[in-house]
């Protein structure tokens, strides 16, 4: 508990620093935000007025204080291209991104971990060669290209997959809003048509988003399993006559959980970045495609808010994982 | 947690094998050799781009739009403007490799001194530097790269600088860890006792000891930098049209996937993949040589 409080307290200066970095970035950007807001044709007096309203003629430290107090009140600025508060746009689009992220992370773990274990227990077999080739390719493949290639093969050539357009097929209504996660909502309401459609819509983007993480998880699981399998206590377990399955899963695998958690934490950051790219390709109406839209028309506020919130989320996730270390490995104690 | 830290420190202090055996060990690693060949291939392509290219990479020939690979003398076909894909891929190698080298150069040249200073002096300066590094790495890397690139305005230079800044903490941390452990060693103390300047202590006596690890980091970083720059270009932030860049080419061809013109996106993607694969394989290979513990793992 003490450790937890200390970790949370330690996160505060990092958060202030993170906001300071973003603040600096907004001040080095070329062009005048007030002018951009007012439009090219606006007279200088209007721009001056907006500058005053935005607080841009105050001193930098004063501006920073105002900026921080806005953030604390949950005010992340205004997105002029949607004419909404950024925070409202985020809230509306968050479930789509969350659903995609959960599915991808699940895929990455559910496939990556067993593949890594199999590859380690059958070293130099065909499975092993395949999994190594796979993790090499996965780590080197640009996500945006992979997404397009999957669309090419599964939609254009084979026609198995629906058009890469959003979360649910044409002509279908969104399932009744409960959690905002279409798969879950359609299950809860018993809407089979929506469930089928949303599953087939999410398949390609989820695979695309997960592949890089899957590759790294496979690789990580393999190498830490190999390391653990060579240790004396595993030999002892075998010598005791324990079933191979028990040796591998209970004895060896549980000791690879710590590196696995560490990798999961870093994969989360990767995932946050890649959602921008993947959502754009599949016209997925989440936060990622919103950020791309904002990039294309140079609307700064959503991009900065995205950077800030993903840093916060990344910190929180890593804190949670740190605490999970004690759960998966009783030897790890925080004092 | 302390246990984990101690373990990783042990790894770091393991000695690298003698120089003579490095190439032998490296060449025994088939994958690393393949990686080296891939890198050399793309470097040669980049250098001889004007010789290899069959057409002007930026010259649109309206009459030759959407030609299939092999059609009308276009080895890899043409794009929606009638530009020759083969020539664009070849010229794209120049931009991508340059972008990779420059952004890694930026992270290296800023990160290494920062980490060195923080590690050597420690105290308040060290703390401030390393906390700023913590702040930078609190962002997911692509997210930070996007934000920086947006702030600095679209263009190749701002994309390279953005990608460079994102990786500064990697090099600073490595250098910091090494410097703070090496600075307590007797030979550094001896150097100080004979009156060597701090800068020469860091540069001539500490830095060479970190070089091998920094180089592994840089090799792997090159692949990552090429990938990130092309991702930025794909999002419309990095290299601007009509310059031939792999990520931008894929972005251009994106709309034509559905209508069946697959070659516009496929070939630049293969180019990105093979070049990154090259750097990853070589980086892994060198890391295996430096860290015997990893050799059993791969």
Coordinates of C-alpha atoms in Angstrom, one line a residue:
Chain A
X1 CA 0.0 0.0 0.0
X2 CA 2.8 2.4 1.0
X3 CA 4.5 1.5 -2.3
X4 CA 1.3 2.1 -4.2
X5 CA 0.9 5.6 -2.7
X6 CA 4.5 6.4 -3.5
X7 CA 4.1 5.2 -7.1
X8 CA 1.0 7.4 -7.5
X9 CA 2.8 10.3 -5.9
X10 CA 5.8 9.8 -8.2
X11 CA 3.4 9.8 -11.2
X12 CA 2.4 13.4 -10.4
X13 CA 5.6 15.2 -11.4
X14 CA 5.8 13.0 -14.5
X15 CA 2.3 14.1 -15.4
X16 CA 3.1 17.8 -14.8
X17 CA 6.2 17.3 -17.0
X18 CA 4.2 15.6 -19.7
X19 CA 1.8 18.5 -19.8
X20 CA 4.7 21.0 -19.8
X21 CA 6.2 19.2 -22.8
X22 CA 2.9 19.4 -24.6
X23 CA 2.6 23.0 -23.6
X24 CA 6.0 23.7 -25.1
X25 CA 5.1 21.9 -28.3
X26 CA 2.0 24.0 -28.7
X27 CA 4.2 27.2 -28.3
X28 CA 6.8 26.1 -30.8
X29 CA 4.4 25.3 -33.5
X30 CA 4.5 27.5 -36.5
X31 CA 1.7 29.9 -37.2
X32 CA -0.6 31.8 -34.9
X33 CA -3.4 29.8 -33.3
X34 CA -5.6 32.9 -33.1
X35 CA -5.1 33.7 -36.7
X36 CA -5.9 30.1 -37.6
X37 CA -9.0 30.1 -35.5
X38 CA -10.2 33.4 -37.0
X39 CA -9.5 32.3 -40.5
X40 CA -7.3 33.8 -43.2
X41 CA -9.6 36.7 -44.2
X42 CA -10.4 37.9 -40.7
X43 CA -9.4 41.5 -39.9
X44 CA -6.5 42.1 -37.5
X45 CA -8.8 43.5 -34.8
X46 CA -10.8 40.2 -34.6
X47 CA -7.6 38.2 -34.4
X48 CA -6.4 40.5 -31.6
X49 CA -9.7 39.9 -29.8
X50 CA -9.4 36.2 -30.1
X51 CA -5.8 36.3 -29.0
X52 CA -7.0 38.0 -25.8
X53 CA -9.9 35.5 -25.3
X54 CA -7.5 32.6 -25.7
X55 CA -5.1 34.3 -23.3
X56 CA -2.3 34.3 -25.8
X57 CA -1.1 37.8 -24.9
X58 CA -0.4 36.8 -21.3
X59 CA 3.1 35.8 -20.2
X60 CA 4.2 32.2 -20.8
X61 CA 4.1 31.2 -17.1
X62 CA 0.7 32.7 -16.7
X63 CA -0.4 30.8 -19.9
X64 CA 0.9 27.6 -18.4
X65 CA -1.0 28.1 -15.2
X66 CA -4.2 28.7 -17.1
X67 CA -3.5 25.7 -19.3
X68 CA -3.0 23.5 -16.3
X69 CA -6.1 24.6 -14.6
X70 CA -8.1 24.0 -17.8
X71 CA -6.7 20.5 -17.9
X72 CA -7.6 19.9 -14.3
X73 CA -11.1 20.9 -15.0
X74 CA -11.2 18.4 -17.9
X75 CA -11.1 21.2 -20.5
X76 CA -9.0 19.8 -23.4
X77 CA -9.9 22.5 -25.8
X78 CA -12.2 22.9 -28.7
X79 CA -12.1 20.9 -32.0
X80 CA -13.1 23.4 -34.7
X81 CA -13.5 20.8 -37.4
X82 CA -16.3 19.0 -35.5
X83 CA -17.4 22.1 -33.5
X84 CA -17.4 20.1 -30.3
X85 CA -15.4 20.1 -27.1
X86 CA -12.5 17.7 -27.6
X87 CA -13.4 15.8 -24.5
X88 CA -17.0 15.2 -25.8
X89 CA -15.7 13.9 -29.1
X90 CA -13.3 11.6 -27.2
X91 CA -16.1 10.3 -25.0
X92 CA -18.2 9.5 -28.1
X93 CA -15.5 7.7 -29.9
X94 CA -13.7 6.0 -27.1
X95 CA -15.8 2.8 -27.0
X96 CA -14.9 2.0 -30.7
X97 CA -11.2 2.3 -29.9
X98 CA -11.5 0.4 -26.7
X99 CA -13.3 -2.5 -28.4
X100 CA -10.7 -2.6 -31.1
X101 CA -7.8 -2.5 -28.6
X102 CA -9.3 -5.2 -26.3
X103 CA -9.8 -7.5 -29.3
X104 CA -6.3 -6.9 -30.6
X105 CA -4.6 -7.4 -27.2
X106 CA -6.7 -10.6 -26.6
X107 CA -5.7 -11.9 -30.0
X108 CA -2.1 -11.1 -29.4
X109 CA -2.0 -12.9 -26.1
X110 CA -4.2 -15.8 -27.0
X111 CA -2.2 -16.6 -30.0
X112 CA 1.2 -15.3 -29.1
X113 CA 1.7 -17.0 -25.7
X114 CA 0.8 -20.5 -26.8
X115 CA 2.8 -20.2 -30.0
X116 CA 5.8 -19.0 -27.9
X117 CA 5.4 -21.9 -25.5
X118 CA 5.0 -24.5 -28.2
X119 CA 8.0 -23.0 -30.0
X120 CA 10.1 -23.3 -26.9
X121 CA 9.1 -26.8 -26.0
X122 CA 9.6 -28.0 -29.5
X123 CA 12.8 -26.1 -30.2
X124 CA 14.0 -26.4 -33.8
X125 CA 10.8 -28.1 -35.0
X126 CA 8.7 -26.9 -37.8
X127 CA 6.4 -25.0 -35.3
X128 CA 9.5 -23.3 -33.9
X129 CA 10.8 -22.2 -37.3
X130 CA 7.3 -21.0 -38.3
X131 CA 6.9 -19.0 -35.1
X132 CA 10.4 -17.4 -35.4
X133 CA 9.7 -16.5 -39.0
X134 CA 6.4 -15.1 -37.9
X135 CA 7.8 -13.0 -35.1
X136 CA 10.5 -11.6 -37.4
X137 CA 8.1 -10.7 -40.1
X138 CA 5.6 -9.3 -37.7
X139 CA 8.1 -7.0 -36.1
X140 CA 9.3 -5.7 -39.5
X141 CA 5.9 -5.2 -41.2
X142 CA 4.5 -1.7 -41.4
X143 CA 1.0 -1.9 -39.8
X144 CA -0.6 0.4 -42.4
X145 CA 0.7 -1.8 -45.2
X146 CA -0.4 -5.0 -43.5
X147 CA -3.9 -3.6 -43.1
X148 CA -4.1 -2.8 -46.7
X149 CA -2.8 -6.2 -47.8
X150 CA -5.3 -7.9 -45.6
X151 CA -8.1 -5.9 -47.2
X152 CA -6.6 -6.8 -50.6
X153 CA -6.6 -10.5 -49.9
X154 CA -9.7 -11.0 -47.8
X155 CA -12.0 -8.4 -49.2
X156 CA -10.9 -7.7 -52.8
X157 CA -9.6 -11.1 -53.9
X158 CA -11.4 -13.7 -51.7
X159 CA -14.5 -11.7 -50.8
X160 CA -14.8 -13.3 -47.4
X161 CA -14.5 -10.1 -45.4
X162 CA -16.9 -7.1 -45.5
X163 CA -15.8 -3.8 -46.9
X164 CA -13.4 -2.0 -44.6
X165 CA -15.9 0.6 -43.6
X166 CA -16.6 1.1 -39.9
X167 CA -18.0 -1.1 -37.1
X168 CA -21.1 -2.5 -38.5
X169 CA -22.4 -3.5 -42.0
X170 CA -24.4 -1.3 -44.3
X171 CA -28.2 -1.3 -43.6
X172 CA -27.8 -2.6 -40.0
X173 CA -28.6 -0.4 -37.0
X174 CA -26.1 -0.1 -34.2
X175 CA -27.0 -2.4 -31.3
X176 CA -28.8 -0.7 -28.4
X177 CA -26.2 1.4 -26.5
X178 CA -25.3 -0.2 -23.2
X179 CA -21.5 -0.2 -23.0
X180 CA -20.8 1.2 -26.4
X181 CA -18.9 -2.0 -27.3
X182 CA -20.8 -3.4 -30.2
X183 CA -19.9 -7.0 -29.7
X184 CA -20.9 -6.9 -26.0
X185 CA -24.0 -4.8 -26.6
X186 CA -25.3 -7.1 -29.4
X187 CA -24.8 -10.1 -27.2
X188 CA -26.6 -8.5 -24.3
X189 CA -29.5 -7.5 -26.4
X190 CA -29.6 -10.8 -28.3
X191 CA -29.2 -9.0 -31.6
X192 CA -27.5 -11.8 -33.7
X193 CA -27.4 -9.9 -36.9
X194 CA -25.5 -7.1 -35.3
X195 CA -23.3 -9.5 -33.5
X196 CA -22.3 -11.3 -36.7
X197 CA -21.8 -8.1 -38.5
X198 CA -19.7 -6.4 -35.9
X199 CA -17.6 -9.5 -35.4
X200 CA -16.8 -9.7 -39.1
X201 CA -16.2 -5.9 -39.3
X202 CA -13.7 -6.0 -36.4
X203 CA -11.8 -9.1 -37.6
X204 CA -9.4 -7.5 -40.0
X205 CA -8.6 -4.3 -38.0
X206 CA -8.1 -6.3 -34.9
X207 CA -5.7 -8.7 -36.7
X208 CA -3.9 -5.8 -38.2
X209 CA -3.5 -4.0 -34.9
X210 CA -2.4 -7.1 -33.0
X211 CA 0.2 -8.6 -35.4
X212 CA 3.1 -6.6 -34.2
X213 CA 2.4 -7.2 -30.6
X214 CA 1.6 -10.9 -31.3
X215 CA 5.1 -11.2 -32.8
X216 CA 6.8 -9.6 -29.9
X217 CA 4.8 -11.6 -27.3
X218 CA 5.6 -14.8 -29.2
X219 CA 9.3 -14.0 -29.2
X220 CA 9.4 -13.0 -25.6
X221 CA 7.5 -16.0 -24.4
X222 CA 9.7 -18.3 -26.4
X223 CA 13.0 -16.8 -25.1
X224 CA 11.9 -16.6 -21.5
X225 CA 10.5 -20.2 -21.6
X226 CA 13.7 -21.5 -23.1
X227 CA 15.7 -19.8 -20.3
X228 CA 13.4 -21.2 -17.6
X229 CA 13.2 -24.7 -19.0
X230 CA 17.0 -25.0 -18.7
X231 CA 16.9 -24.3 -15.0
X232 CA 17.5 -26.9 -12.3
X233 CA 14.1 -26.7 -10.6
X234 CA 12.5 -27.7 -13.9
X235 CA 14.8 -30.7 -14.1
X236 CA 13.8 -31.5 -10.5
X237 CA 10.1 -31.3 -11.3
X238 CA 10.6 -33.6 -14.2
X239 CA 12.7 -36.0 -12.1
X240 CA 9.9 -36.1 -9.6
X241 CA 7.9 -37.6 -12.3
X242 CA 5.5 -34.8 -12.8
X243 CA 3.5 -34.8 -16.0
X244 CA 5.2 -32.7 -18.7
X245 CA 2.1 -30.5 -18.9
X246 CA 2.3 -29.6 -15.3
X247 CA 6.0 -28.9 -15.6
X248 CA 5.5 -26.6 -18.5
X249 CA 2.5 -24.7 -17.5
X250 CA 2.6 -24.7 -13.7
X251 CA 6.3 -24.6 -13.1
X252 CA 8.0 -23.1 -16.1
X253 CA 5.3 -20.8 -17.6
X254 CA 4.4 -19.1 -14.3
X255 CA 8.0 -17.9 -14.1
X256 CA 7.7 -16.2 -17.5
X257 CA 4.8 -14.1 -16.4
X258 CA 6.9 -11.2 -15.2
X259 CA 8.7 -10.5 -18.5
X260 CA 5.3 -11.1 -20.2
X261 CA 3.7 -8.4 -18.1
X262 CA 6.5 -6.0 -18.9
X263 CA 6.1 -6.7 -22.6
X264 CA 2.4 -6.2 -22.4
X265 CA 2.9 -2.8 -20.8
X266 CA 5.1 -1.7 -23.7
X267 CA 2.8 -3.2 -26.2
X268 CA 0.0 -1.1 -24.9
X269 CA 1.9 2.0 -25.9
X270 CA 2.5 0.6 -29.4
X271 CA -1.2 -0.2 -29.7
X272 CA -2.2 3.4 -28.8
X273 CA 0.1 4.7 -31.6
X274 CA -1.0 2.2 -34.2
X275 CA -4.7 2.7 -33.6
X276 CA -4.3 6.0 -35.4
X277 CA -3.1 4.2 -38.5
X278 CA -5.3 1.2 -38.3
X279 CA -8.5 3.1 -37.7
X280 CA -7.8 5.3 -40.7
X281 CA -7.5 2.3 -43.0
X282 CA -10.6 0.7 -41.8
X283 CA -12.7 3.9 -41.4
X284 CA -13.1 2.8 -37.8
X285 CA -15.0 5.6 -36.0
X286 CA -12.7 5.7 -33.0
X287 CA -10.2 8.2 -31.5
X288 CA -7.5 7.2 -33.9
X289 CA -9.3 8.2 -37.1
X290 CA -10.4 11.3 -35.3
X291 CA -6.8 12.2 -34.7
X292 CA -6.0 11.5 -38.4
X293 CA -8.8 13.8 -39.5
X294 CA -7.4 16.4 -37.2
X295 CA -3.9 16.0 -38.6
X296 CA -5.2 16.3 -42.2
X297 CA -6.9 19.7 -41.5
X298 CA -4.4 20.9 -38.9
X299 CA -6.7 21.0 -35.9
X300 CA -4.2 21.0 -33.0
X301 CA -6.4 20.6 -29.9
X302 CA -7.5 17.0 -30.5
X303 CA -4.0 15.9 -31.3
X304 CA -2.5 17.4 -28.1
X305 CA -5.4 16.0 -26.0
X306 CA -4.7 12.6 -27.5
X307 CA -1.0 12.8 -26.7
X308 CA -1.7 13.9 -23.2
X309 CA -4.4 11.3 -22.5
X310 CA -2.4 8.5 -24.0
X311 CA 0.5 9.4 -21.8
X312 CA -1.8 9.3 -18.8
X313 CA -3.3 6.0 -19.8
X314 CA 0.1 4.6 -20.5
X315 CA 1.3 5.6 -17.0
X316 CA -1.8 4.1 -15.4
X317 CA -1.5 0.8 -17.2
X318 CA 2.2 0.5 -16.3
X319 CA 1.4 1.2 -12.7
X320 CA -1.3 -1.5 -12.7
X321 CA 1.1 -3.9 -14.3
X322 CA 3.8 -3.1 -11.7
X323 CA 1.3 -3.9 -9.0
X324 CA 0.4 -7.2 -10.8
X325 CA 4.0 -8.3 -10.5
X326 CA 3.4 -9.0 -6.8
X327 CA 0.3 -11.1 -7.8
X328 CA 2.1 -13.3 -10.3
X329 CA 5.3 -13.5 -8.4
X330 CA 5.1 -13.6 -4.6
X331 CA 8.9 -13.1 -4.4
X332 CA 8.4 -9.5 -5.6
X333 CA 7.7 -7.4 -2.6
X334 CA 7.4 -3.6 -2.6
X335 CA 8.4 -2.0 0.6
Chain B
X1 CA 12.1 -5.4 -8.3
X2 CA 15.6 -4.9 -6.9
X3 CA 16.3 -8.5 -8.0
X4 CA 15.3 -7.7 -11.5
X5 CA 17.5 -4.7 -11.5
X6 CA 20.5 -6.6 -10.3
X7 CA 20.0 -9.2 -12.9
X8 CA 20.0 -6.7 -15.7
X9 CA 23.1 -5.0 -14.3
X10 CA 24.9 -8.3 -14.4
X11 CA 24.0 -8.7 -18.1
X12 CA 25.2 -5.2 -18.9
X13 CA 28.6 -5.8 -17.3
X14 CA 29.3 -9.0 -19.2
X15 CA 32.4 -8.7 -21.3
X16 CA 32.2 -8.5 -25.1
X17 CA 34.3 -11.2 -26.8
X18 CA 37.6 -10.3 -28.5
X19 CA 37.4 -8.3 -31.7
X20 CA 38.9 -11.2 -33.9
X21 CA 36.0 -13.5 -33.1
X22 CA 33.2 -10.9 -33.6
X23 CA 33.0 -11.4 -37.4
X24 CA 33.3 -15.2 -37.1
X25 CA 30.4 -15.2 -34.5
X26 CA 28.4 -12.8 -36.6
X27 CA 28.9 -14.8 -39.9
X28 CA 27.9 -18.0 -38.2
X29 CA 24.5 -16.4 -37.5
X30 CA 22.8 -17.0 -40.9
X31 CA 19.9 -14.6 -40.2
X32 CA 22.3 -11.8 -39.3
X33 CA 24.1 -12.3 -42.6
X34 CA 20.9 -12.2 -44.5
X35 CA 20.1 -9.0 -42.6
X36 CA 23.4 -7.5 -43.6
X37 CA 22.8 -8.4 -47.3
X38 CA 19.4 -6.8 -47.1
X39 CA 20.9 -3.6 -45.7
X40 CA 23.7 -3.5 -48.3
X41 CA 21.2 -4.2 -51.0
X42 CA 19.1 -1.1 -50.1
X43 CA 22.2 1.1 -49.6
X44 CA 23.5 0.1 -53.0
X45 CA 20.0 0.8 -54.5
X46 CA 19.9 4.2 -52.8
X47 CA 23.4 5.2 -54.0
X48 CA 22.8 4.1 -57.6
X49 CA 19.2 5.2 -57.8
X50 CA 19.8 7.4 -60.8
X51 CA 21.4 4.6 -62.7
X52 CA 18.9 1.9 -61.7
X53 CA 15.7 4.0 -62.3
X54 CA 14.1 3.3 -65.6
X55 CA 12.0 6.5 -65.6
X56 CA 11.8 9.9 -63.9
X57 CA 10.3 9.0 -60.5
X58 CA 8.2 12.2 -60.4
X59 CA 7.2 12.5 -64.0
X60 CA 3.5 11.7 -64.5
X61 CA 2.6 10.3 -67.9
X62 CA -1.1 10.6 -68.2
X63 CA -1.4 8.1 -71.0
X64 CA 0.3 5.4 -68.8
X65 CA -1.9 5.5 -65.7
X66 CA -2.5 2.2 -63.8
X67 CA -0.3 0.0 -65.9
X68 CA 0.1 -3.5 -64.6
X69 CA 3.6 -4.7 -63.6
X70 CA 5.6 -5.5 -66.7
X71 CA 3.3 -3.5 -69.0
X72 CA 4.8 -0.9 -71.3
X73 CA 8.3 -1.2 -69.9
X74 CA 7.2 -0.5 -66.3
X75 CA 8.8 -3.3 -64.3
X76 CA 6.5 -2.8 -61.3
X77 CA 3.7 -0.9 -63.1
X78 CA 2.6 2.7 -62.8
X79 CA 0.5 4.6 -60.3
X80 CA -2.6 6.7 -60.5
X81 CA -0.6 9.6 -62.0
X82 CA 1.2 7.3 -64.5
X83 CA 4.5 7.4 -62.6
X84 CA 6.8 4.5 -62.7
X85 CA 6.6 2.5 -59.5
X86 CA 10.0 0.8 -59.8
X87 CA 11.8 4.1 -60.2
X88 CA 9.8 5.6 -57.3
X89 CA 10.7 2.6 -55.0
X90 CA 14.3 3.0 -56.0
X91 CA 14.4 6.7 -55.3
X92 CA 12.4 6.1 -52.1
X93 CA 15.3 4.1 -50.7
X94 CA 17.3 7.3 -50.6
X95 CA 14.8 9.2 -48.6
X96 CA 14.1 6.3 -46.2
X97 CA 17.7 5.5 -45.5
X98 CA 18.5 9.2 -45.1
X99 CA 15.6 9.7 -42.8
X100 CA 16.6 6.7 -40.7
X101 CA 20.2 7.8 -40.4
X102 CA 19.5 11.4 -39.6
X103 CA 16.9 10.7 -37.0
X104 CA 19.0 8.1 -35.3
X105 CA 21.9 10.6 -35.5
X106 CA 19.8 13.2 -33.7
X107 CA 18.8 10.8 -30.9
X108 CA 22.4 9.6 -30.6
X109 CA 24.1 13.0 -30.6
X110 CA 21.6 14.4 -28.1
X111 CA 20.9 11.4 -26.0
X112 CA 24.5 10.2 -25.4
X113 CA 25.9 13.5 -24.1
X114 CA 22.8 14.0 -21.9
X115 CA 23.0 10.5 -20.5
X116 CA 26.8 10.9 -20.0
X117 CA 26.5 14.2 -18.2
X118 CA 23.6 12.9 -16.0
X119 CA 25.5 9.8 -15.1
X120 CA 28.8 11.4 -14.5
X121 CA 27.6 14.4 -12.4
X122 CA 24.5 12.8 -10.9
X123 CA 22.9 15.0 -8.3
X124 CA 20.5 17.8 -9.3
X125 CA 21.6 18.0 -13.0
X126 CA 21.4 14.3 -13.4
X127 CA 18.0 14.2 -11.9
X128 CA 16.6 17.0 -14.0
X129 CA 17.9 15.4 -17.2
X130 CA 16.7 12.0 -16.4
X131 CA 13.2 13.2 -15.3
X132 CA 12.8 15.0 -18.6
X133 CA 13.7 11.7 -20.3
X134 CA 11.0 10.0 -18.2
X135 CA 8.6 12.6 -19.4
X136 CA 9.5 12.0 -23.0
X137 CA 9.2 8.3 -22.7
X138 CA 5.9 8.6 -20.9
X139 CA 4.3 9.1 -24.3
X140 CA 3.7 6.1 -26.6
X141 CA 6.4 6.7 -29.3
X142 CA 4.3 7.0 -32.4
X143 CA 1.9 9.3 -30.5
X144 CA 4.8 11.6 -29.5
X145 CA 6.2 11.5 -33.0
X146 CA 2.8 12.5 -34.5
X147 CA 2.4 15.4 -32.0
X148 CA 5.9 16.7 -32.5
X149 CA 5.6 16.4 -36.3
X150 CA 2.3 18.3 -36.2
X151 CA 3.8 21.0 -34.0
X152 CA 6.7 21.5 -36.3
X153 CA 4.7 21.5 -39.5
X154 CA 4.5 19.0 -42.3
X155 CA 7.6 18.0 -44.1
X156 CA 10.6 15.7 -44.3
X157 CA 12.8 17.6 -41.9
X158 CA 10.2 17.9 -39.1
X159 CA 9.4 14.2 -39.4
X160 CA 13.1 13.3 -39.0
X161 CA 13.5 15.6 -36.1
X162 CA 10.3 14.3 -34.5
X163 CA 11.4 10.7 -34.8
X164 CA 14.9 11.7 -33.5
X165 CA 13.5 13.4 -30.4
X166 CA 11.3 10.5 -29.6
X167 CA 14.2 8.1 -29.2
X168 CA 16.6 10.4 -27.2
X169 CA 15.6 8.7 -23.9
X170 CA 16.7 5.3 -25.2
X171 CA 20.3 6.4 -25.7
X172 CA 20.3 8.7 -22.7
X173 CA 19.2 5.8 -20.4
X174 CA 21.8 3.4 -21.8
X175 CA 24.6 6.0 -21.5
X176 CA 23.4 7.0 -18.0
X177 CA 23.4 3.5 -16.7
X178 CA 26.8 2.7 -18.1
X179 CA 28.4 6.0 -17.0
X180 CA 27.1 5.8 -13.5
X181 CA 28.5 2.3 -13.0
X182 CA 31.8 3.0 -14.8
X183 CA 32.6 6.3 -13.1
X184 CA 33.3 4.6 -9.8
X185 CA 35.9 2.3 -11.3
X186 CA 39.6 2.8 -10.3
X187 CA 40.8 3.8 -13.8
X188 CA 38.4 6.7 -14.0
X189 CA 39.5 7.8 -10.5
X190 CA 43.1 7.5 -11.7
X191 CA 42.3 9.6 -14.8
X192 CA 40.9 12.2 -12.6
X193 CA 43.9 12.1 -10.3
X194 CA 46.3 12.7 -13.2
X195 CA 44.2 15.8 -14.0
X196 CA 42.3 14.7 -17.1
X197 CA 39.5 17.0 -18.1
X198 CA 35.9 15.8 -17.4
X199 CA 35.0 16.0 -21.1
X200 CA 37.9 13.8 -22.1
X201 CA 37.2 11.4 -19.3
X202 CA 33.6 11.0 -20.5
X203 CA 34.5 11.0 -24.2
X204 CA 37.7 8.9 -24.3
X205 CA 37.3 6.6 -21.3
X206 CA 33.7 6.1 -20.6
X207 CA 32.0 6.5 -24.0
X208 CA 34.1 3.7 -25.7
X209 CA 32.9 1.2 -23.1
X210 CA 29.3 1.9 -23.9
X211 CA 29.8 2.1 -27.7
X212 CA 29.0 -1.5 -28.5
X213 CA 25.6 -1.4 -26.7
X214 CA 24.8 2.0 -28.2
X215 CA 25.6 0.7 -31.7
X216 CA 23.2 -2.3 -31.2
X217 CA 20.6 0.2 -30.1
X218 CA 21.3 2.4 -33.1
X219 CA 21.0 -0.5 -35.6
X220 CA 17.7 -1.6 -34.2
X221 CA 16.7 2.1 -34.0
X222 CA 17.4 2.6 -37.7
X223 CA 14.7 0.1 -38.6
X224 CA 12.3 1.6 -36.1
X225 CA 13.1 5.1 -37.5
X226 CA 12.5 4.1 -41.1
X227 CA 9.2 2.6 -40.0
X228 CA 8.1 5.6 -38.0
X229 CA 9.0 8.1 -40.7
X230 CA 7.1 6.1 -43.2
X231 CA 4.1 5.9 -40.9
X232 CA 4.2 9.7 -40.5
X233 CA 4.3 10.1 -44.3
X234 CA 1.4 7.7 -44.6
X235 CA -0.6 9.9 -42.3
X236 CA 0.3 12.9 -44.4
X237 CA 2.8 14.4 -42.0
X238 CA 6.3 13.4 -43.2
X239 CA 7.6 13.5 -46.8
X240 CA 5.2 15.6 -48.9
X241 CA 4.1 14.8 -52.5
X242 CA 5.3 14.4 -55.2
X243 CA 8.6 13.2 -53.6
X244 CA 8.8 9.4 -53.9
X245 CA 8.7 8.0 -50.3
X246 CA 7.5 4.5 -49.5
X247 CA 5.0 5.5 -46.8
X248 CA 3.6 8.3 -48.9
X249 CA 3.4 5.9 -52.0
X250 CA 1.3 3.5 -49.9
X251 CA -0.9 6.4 -48.8
X252 CA -1.4 7.4 -52.4
X253 CA -2.2 3.9 -53.6
X254 CA -4.6 3.2 -50.7
X255 CA -7.7 4.3 -52.5
X256 CA -7.0 2.0 -55.4
X257 CA -6.7 -1.2 -53.4
X258 CA -10.4 -1.8 -53.5
X259 CA -10.6 -1.3 -57.3
X260 CA -7.8 -3.9 -57.7
X261 CA -4.7 -1.9 -58.4
X262 CA -2.7 -3.8 -55.8
X263 CA 0.8 -3.1 -57.1
X264 CA 0.8 0.6 -56.2
X265 CA 0.8 -0.3 -52.5
X266 CA 2.3 -3.7 -52.5
X267 CA 5.8 -2.9 -53.8
X268 CA 6.7 0.1 -51.5
X269 CA 5.4 -2.0 -48.6
X270 CA 7.7 -4.8 -49.5
X271 CA 10.6 -2.3 -49.7
X272 CA 9.8 -1.0 -46.2
X273 CA 9.5 -4.5 -44.8
X274 CA 12.8 -5.8 -46.2
X275 CA 14.8 -2.8 -45.2
X276 CA 13.5 -2.9 -41.6
X277 CA 14.0 -6.6 -41.5
X278 CA 17.6 -6.1 -42.5
X279 CA 18.3 -3.7 -39.6
X280 CA 16.4 -5.9 -37.1
X281 CA 18.3 -9.0 -38.1
X282 CA 21.7 -7.3 -37.9
X283 CA 20.8 -5.6 -34.6
X284 CA 19.6 -8.9 -33.1
X285 CA 22.7 -10.7 -34.4
X286 CA 25.1 -8.1 -32.8
X287 CA 23.2 -8.2 -29.6
X288 CA 23.6 -11.9 -29.4
X289 CA 27.3 -11.6 -29.9
X290 CA 27.5 -9.1 -27.0
X291 CA 25.2 -10.9 -24.7
X292 CA 26.0 -14.6 -24.4
X293 CA 22.9 -15.1 -22.3
X294 CA 20.8 -14.3 -25.3
X295 CA 22.5 -16.8 -27.5
X296 CA 20.6 -19.7 -25.9
X297 CA 17.4 -17.7 -26.4
X298 CA 17.6 -17.4 -30.2

